[in-house]
Amino acid sequence: DGGITQSPKYLFRKEGQNVTLSCEQNLNHDAMYWYRQDPGQGLRLIYYSQIVNDFQKGDIAEGYSVSREKKESFPLTVTSAQKNPTAFYLCASSLRDPSSGNTIYFGEGSWLTVV
Amino acid sequence: AQSVTQLGSHVSVSEGALVLLRCNYSSSVPPYLFWYVQYPNQGLQLLLKYTTGATLVKGINGFEAEFKKSETSFHLTKPSAHMSDAAEYFCAVSENDMRFGAGTRLTVKP
């Protein structure tokens, strides 16, 4: 089945540790995105990539890093520099960038909790 | 720059009643507008979208939305609420990238 797969669904991180959230899509989409969701604040864009080996910072990129070595994969690393990482993280993809009205499709999300 | 405002963070309706979720946007160019639904602990699912053409857009699960340029609005409606409609709903606008509203949580009372 075509879709976006995020793993793990639940992840616990100790203070000072880096963790990586996986995102894989088999939709042949060019653009991929990472959003952070906190209660009552909607979705905030962390990073996005419109092509392999290229990505841009979103509104809240500090403390996060990404890579786009393959079209299908866009992993997100939450570094120890991110002071408040506990949140629900959503990966998404679209055929092209949204300026052409392309729909963004979402994965099922990953919960990250700092313990 | 584009932005979206959803009026009302929480809406409660009785089963069978009209659902109305409000969304106003700002955009410097003709916008592309979207409504998504999110069930607990899941990703967002597209309900409907407006790109060009007919201003009344029909989506899944009996929802529809009307693009009103003069009011810069894209309100979501459903004539008769069902218990399964209880979820969080997000309005979004795309220009250079996609911007989401803060969301409206819909509760349906039996």
CSV table of C-alpha atoms in Angstrom, one decimal:
chain,number,residue,atom,x,y,z
A,1,ASP,CA,0.0,0.0,0.0
A,2,GLY,CA,1.2,3.5,-0.8
A,3,GLY,CA,1.7,5.8,2.1
A,4,ILE,CA,3.9,7.5,4.7
A,5,THR,CA,5.4,5.4,7.5
A,6,GLN,CA,6.7,7.0,10.6
A,7,SER,CA,8.6,5.1,13.3
A,8,PRO,CA,8.7,4.6,16.2
A,9,LYS,CA,5.2,5.6,17.2
A,10,TYR,CA,6.3,6.2,20.8
A,11,LEU,CA,9.8,7.2,21.9
A,12,PHE,CA,11.3,8.2,25.2
A,13,ARG,CA,14.4,10.3,25.4
A,14,LYS,CA,16.7,11.1,28.4
A,15,GLU,CA,17.9,14.6,28.9
A,16,GLY,CA,21.0,15.3,26.8
A,17,GLN,CA,20.4,12.5,24.3
A,18,ASN,CA,19.9,12.9,20.5
A,19,VAL,CA,17.1,10.8,19.0
A,20,THR,CA,16.1,10.2,15.4
A,21,LEU,CA,12.6,9.8,14.0
A,22,SER,CA,12.2,7.9,10.8
A,23,CYS,CA,9.9,8.9,7.9
A,24,GLU,CA,9.6,6.9,4.7
A,25,GLN,CA,7.2,7.4,1.8
A,26,ASN,CA,6.5,5.3,-1.2
A,27,LEU,CA,4.3,7.8,-3.0
A,28,ASN,CA,7.0,9.0,-5.3
A,29,HIS,CA,6.6,12.5,-3.8
A,30,ASP,CA,9.3,15.1,-4.3
A,31,ALA,CA,8.6,17.3,-1.3
A,32,MET,CA,8.7,16.2,2.4
A,33,TYR,CA,8.0,18.0,5.6
A,34,TRP,CA,8.3,17.7,9.4
A,35,TYR,CA,5.8,19.4,11.7
A,36,ARG,CA,5.6,19.6,15.4
A,37,GLN,CA,2.2,19.6,17.1
A,38,ASP,CA,1.6,20.9,20.6
A,39,PRO,CA,-1.9,21.1,22.2
A,40,GLY,CA,-3.8,24.2,21.2
A,41,GLN,CA,-1.0,25.4,18.9
A,42,GLY,CA,-1.8,23.6,15.7
A,43,LEU,CA,1.1,22.5,13.5
A,44,ARG,CA,4.4,24.3,13.2
A,45,LEU,CA,6.9,23.6,10.4
A,46,ILE,CA,10.3,22.4,11.4
A,47,TYR,CA,12.0,21.6,8.2
A,48,TYR,CA,11.0,20.8,4.6
A,49,SER,CA,12.7,19.4,1.5
A,50,GLN,CA,11.7,19.8,-2.1
A,51,ILE,CA,14.4,17.7,-3.6
A,52,VAL,CA,17.1,15.2,-2.7
A,53,ASN,CA,20.1,16.7,-0.9
A,54,ASP,CA,18.4,20.0,-0.3
A,55,PHE,CA,16.2,21.2,2.6
A,56,GLN,CA,15.2,24.4,4.2
A,57,LYS,CA,14.4,25.6,7.8
A,58,GLY,CA,10.9,26.1,8.8
A,59,ASP,CA,9.6,28.3,11.6
A,60,ILE,CA,11.1,26.3,14.5
A,61,ALA,CA,14.2,24.6,13.2
A,62,GLU,CA,16.5,25.3,16.2
A,63,GLY,CA,17.5,22.1,18.0
A,64,TYR,CA,16.5,19.9,15.1
A,65,SER,CA,18.4,18.5,12.1
A,66,VAL,CA,17.4,16.6,8.9
A,67,SER,CA,18.9,14.8,5.9
A,68,ARG,CA,17.5,14.0,2.5
A,69,GLU,CA,19.9,11.4,1.0
A,70,LYS,CA,17.1,9.5,-0.7
A,71,LYS,CA,13.8,10.6,-2.3
A,72,GLU,CA,11.8,8.2,-0.1
A,73,SER,CA,13.4,9.1,3.3
A,74,PHE,CA,13.5,12.2,5.4
A,75,PRO,CA,14.7,11.5,9.0
A,76,LEU,CA,14.5,14.0,11.8
A,77,THR,CA,17.0,14.2,14.6
A,78,VAL,CA,16.0,15.9,17.8
A,79,THR,CA,19.2,17.1,19.4
A,80,SER,CA,20.0,17.9,23.0
A,81,ALA,CA,19.9,21.5,22.0
A,82,GLN,CA,16.1,21.3,21.7
A,83,LYS,CA,15.0,22.4,25.2
A,84,ASN,CA,11.4,21.3,25.1
A,85,PRO,CA,11.2,18.4,22.7
A,86,THR,CA,8.2,16.6,24.2
A,87,ALA,CA,5.6,16.8,21.4
A,88,PHE,CA,3.8,14.9,18.7
A,89,TYR,CA,5.8,14.9,15.4
A,90,LEU,CA,4.2,14.6,12.0
A,91,CYS,CA,5.9,13.8,8.8
A,92,ALA,CA,4.3,14.7,5.5
A,93,SER,CA,4.9,14.7,1.8
A,94,SER,CA,3.5,16.2,-1.4
A,95,LEU,CA,4.0,15.8,-5.1
A,96,ARG,CA,5.4,19.3,-5.5
A,97,ASP,CA,5.6,22.3,-3.2
A,98,PRO,CA,2.2,23.6,-2.0
A,99,SER,CA,2.4,26.8,-4.1
A,100,SER,CA,0.7,24.8,-6.9
A,101,GLY,CA,-2.1,23.7,-4.6
A,102,ASN,CA,-0.7,20.3,-4.1
A,103,THR,CA,-2.1,18.3,-1.3
A,104,ILE,CA,0.1,17.5,1.7
A,105,TYR,CA,-0.3,13.9,3.0
A,106,PHE,CA,0.6,13.0,6.5
A,107,GLY,CA,2.0,10.0,8.3
A,108,GLU,CA,0.5,8.7,11.6
A,109,GLY,CA,2.8,10.6,13.8
A,110,SER,CA,5.4,9.9,16.5
A,111,TRP,CA,5.1,10.8,20.2
A,112,LEU,CA,8.4,11.9,21.7
A,113,THR,CA,8.6,12.2,25.5
A,114,VAL,CA,11.6,13.4,27.5
A,115,VAL,CA,12.1,11.5,30.8
B,1,ALA,CA,2.4,36.2,4.0
B,2,GLN,CA,-0.5,33.8,4.2
B,3,SER,CA,-2.1,32.9,7.5
B,4,VAL,CA,-5.2,31.2,8.8
B,5,THR,CA,-7.5,32.0,11.8
B,6,GLN,CA,-9.9,29.4,13.1
B,7,LEU,CA,-12.6,31.0,15.3
B,8,GLY,CA,-13.4,28.8,18.3
B,9,SER,CA,-10.9,26.3,19.6
B,10,HIS,CA,-13.8,24.0,20.8
B,11,VAL,CA,-17.3,23.5,19.2
B,12,SER,CA,-19.9,21.3,20.7
B,13,VAL,CA,-23.0,20.1,18.9
B,14,SER,CA,-25.7,17.6,19.4
B,15,GLU,CA,-26.0,14.5,17.2
B,16,GLY,CA,-28.0,15.4,14.1
B,17,ALA,CA,-27.4,19.2,14.4
B,18,LEU,CA,-25.6,21.4,11.9
B,19,VAL,CA,-21.8,21.6,12.2
B,20,LEU,CA,-20.2,24.9,11.4
B,21,LEU,CA,-16.5,25.4,11.8
B,22,ARG,CA,-15.1,28.8,10.9
B,23,CYS,CA,-12.0,29.7,9.1
B,24,ASN,CA,-10.7,33.0,7.8
B,25,TYR,CA,-7.5,33.4,5.8
B,26,SER,CA,-5.2,36.1,4.6
B,27,SER,CA,-3.2,35.7,1.4
B,28,SER,CA,-1.6,38.1,-1.0
B,29,VAL,CA,-2.5,35.9,-4.0
B,30,PRO,CA,-5.6,33.8,-4.8
B,31,PRO,CA,-5.3,31.0,-2.2
B,32,TYR,CA,-5.4,27.3,-2.1
B,33,LEU,CA,-7.4,26.3,0.9
B,34,PHE,CA,-7.7,23.0,2.7
B,35,TRP,CA,-9.6,21.3,5.6
B,36,TYR,CA,-8.0,18.4,7.4
B,37,VAL,CA,-9.4,16.2,10.2
B,38,GLN,CA,-7.3,14.5,12.9
B,39,TYR,CA,-8.5,11.7,15.1
B,40,PRO,CA,-6.7,11.1,18.4
B,41,ASN,CA,-3.1,9.9,18.1
B,42,GLN,CA,-3.3,9.9,14.3
B,43,GLY,CA,-2.0,12.0,11.5
B,44,LEU,CA,-4.1,14.5,9.5
B,45,GLN,CA,-6.5,13.3,6.8
B,46,LEU,CA,-7.6,15.6,3.9
B,47,LEU,CA,-11.4,16.4,4.0
B,48,LEU,CA,-11.5,18.7,1.1
B,49,LYS,CA,-9.6,21.4,-0.8
B,50,TYR,CA,-10.3,24.5,-2.9
B,51,THR,CA,-8.0,25.3,-5.8
B,52,THR,CA,-9.9,27.0,-8.5
B,53,GLY,CA,-13.4,26.9,-10.1
B,54,ALA,CA,-16.5,26.1,-8.1
B,55,THR,CA,-16.5,27.9,-4.8
B,56,LEU,CA,-18.6,25.2,-3.0
B,57,VAL,CA,-16.4,22.3,-2.4
B,58,LYS,CA,-17.7,18.9,-1.3
B,59,GLY,CA,-15.5,16.5,0.7
B,60,ILE,CA,-15.6,13.2,2.4
B,61,ASN,CA,-18.0,12.2,5.2
B,62,GLY,CA,-20.6,14.6,4.1
B,63,PHE,CA,-18.6,17.8,4.7
B,64,GLU,CA,-18.5,20.8,2.4
B,65,ALA,CA,-16.9,24.2,2.5
B,66,GLU,CA,-17.6,27.4,0.6
B,67,PHE,CA,-14.9,29.8,-0.5
B,68,LYS,CA,-16.0,33.4,-0.1
B,69,LYS,CA,-13.4,35.8,-1.4
B,70,SER,CA,-15.2,38.9,-0.3
B,71,GLU,CA,-15.3,37.6,3.3
B,72,THR,CA,-11.8,35.9,3.1
B,73,SER,CA,-13.5,32.8,4.6
B,74,PHE,CA,-13.6,29.1,4.0
B,75,HIS,CA,-16.1,27.8,6.6
B,76,LEU,CA,-16.7,24.0,6.9
B,77,THR,CA,-20.2,22.7,7.3
B,78,LYS,CA,-22.1,19.4,7.6
B,79,PRO,CA,-25.9,19.3,7.8
B,80,SER,CA,-26.2,16.6,10.4
B,81,ALA,CA,-23.5,15.7,12.9
B,82,HIS,CA,-22.7,12.1,13.7
B,83,MET,CA,-20.9,10.8,16.7
B,84,SER,CA,-18.0,9.7,14.5
B,85,ASP,CA,-17.4,13.3,13.5
B,86,ALA,CA,-15.8,14.0,16.9
B,87,ALA,CA,-12.3,15.0,16.1
B,88,GLU,CA,-9.9,18.0,15.6
B,89,TYR,CA,-10.3,20.0,12.4
B,90,PHE,CA,-7.6,22.1,10.8
B,91,CYS,CA,-8.0,24.8,8.2
B,92,ALA,CA,-4.9,25.4,6.0
B,93,VAL,CA,-3.8,27.8,3.3
B,94,SER,CA,-1.0,27.4,0.8
B,95,GLU,CA,0.9,30.1,-1.0
B,96,ASN,CA,4.7,29.5,-0.8
B,97,ASP,CA,4.2,26.8,1.8
B,98,MET,CA,1.3,25.5,3.8
B,99,ARG,CA,0.1,27.3,7.0
B,100,PHE,CA,-2.3,25.7,9.4
B,101,GLY,CA,-4.8,27.2,11.8
B,102,ALA,CA,-4.7,26.3,15.5
B,103,GLY,CA,-7.4,23.8,15.1
B,104,THR,CA,-11.0,23.4,16.3
B,105,ARG,CA,-12.0,20.4,18.5
B,106,LEU,CA,-15.5,19.2,17.6
B,107,THR,CA,-17.5,17.4,20.3
B,108,VAL,CA,-20.7,15.6,19.4
B,109,LYS,CA,-23.2,15.0,22.2
B,110,PRO,CA,-25.7,12.1,22.0
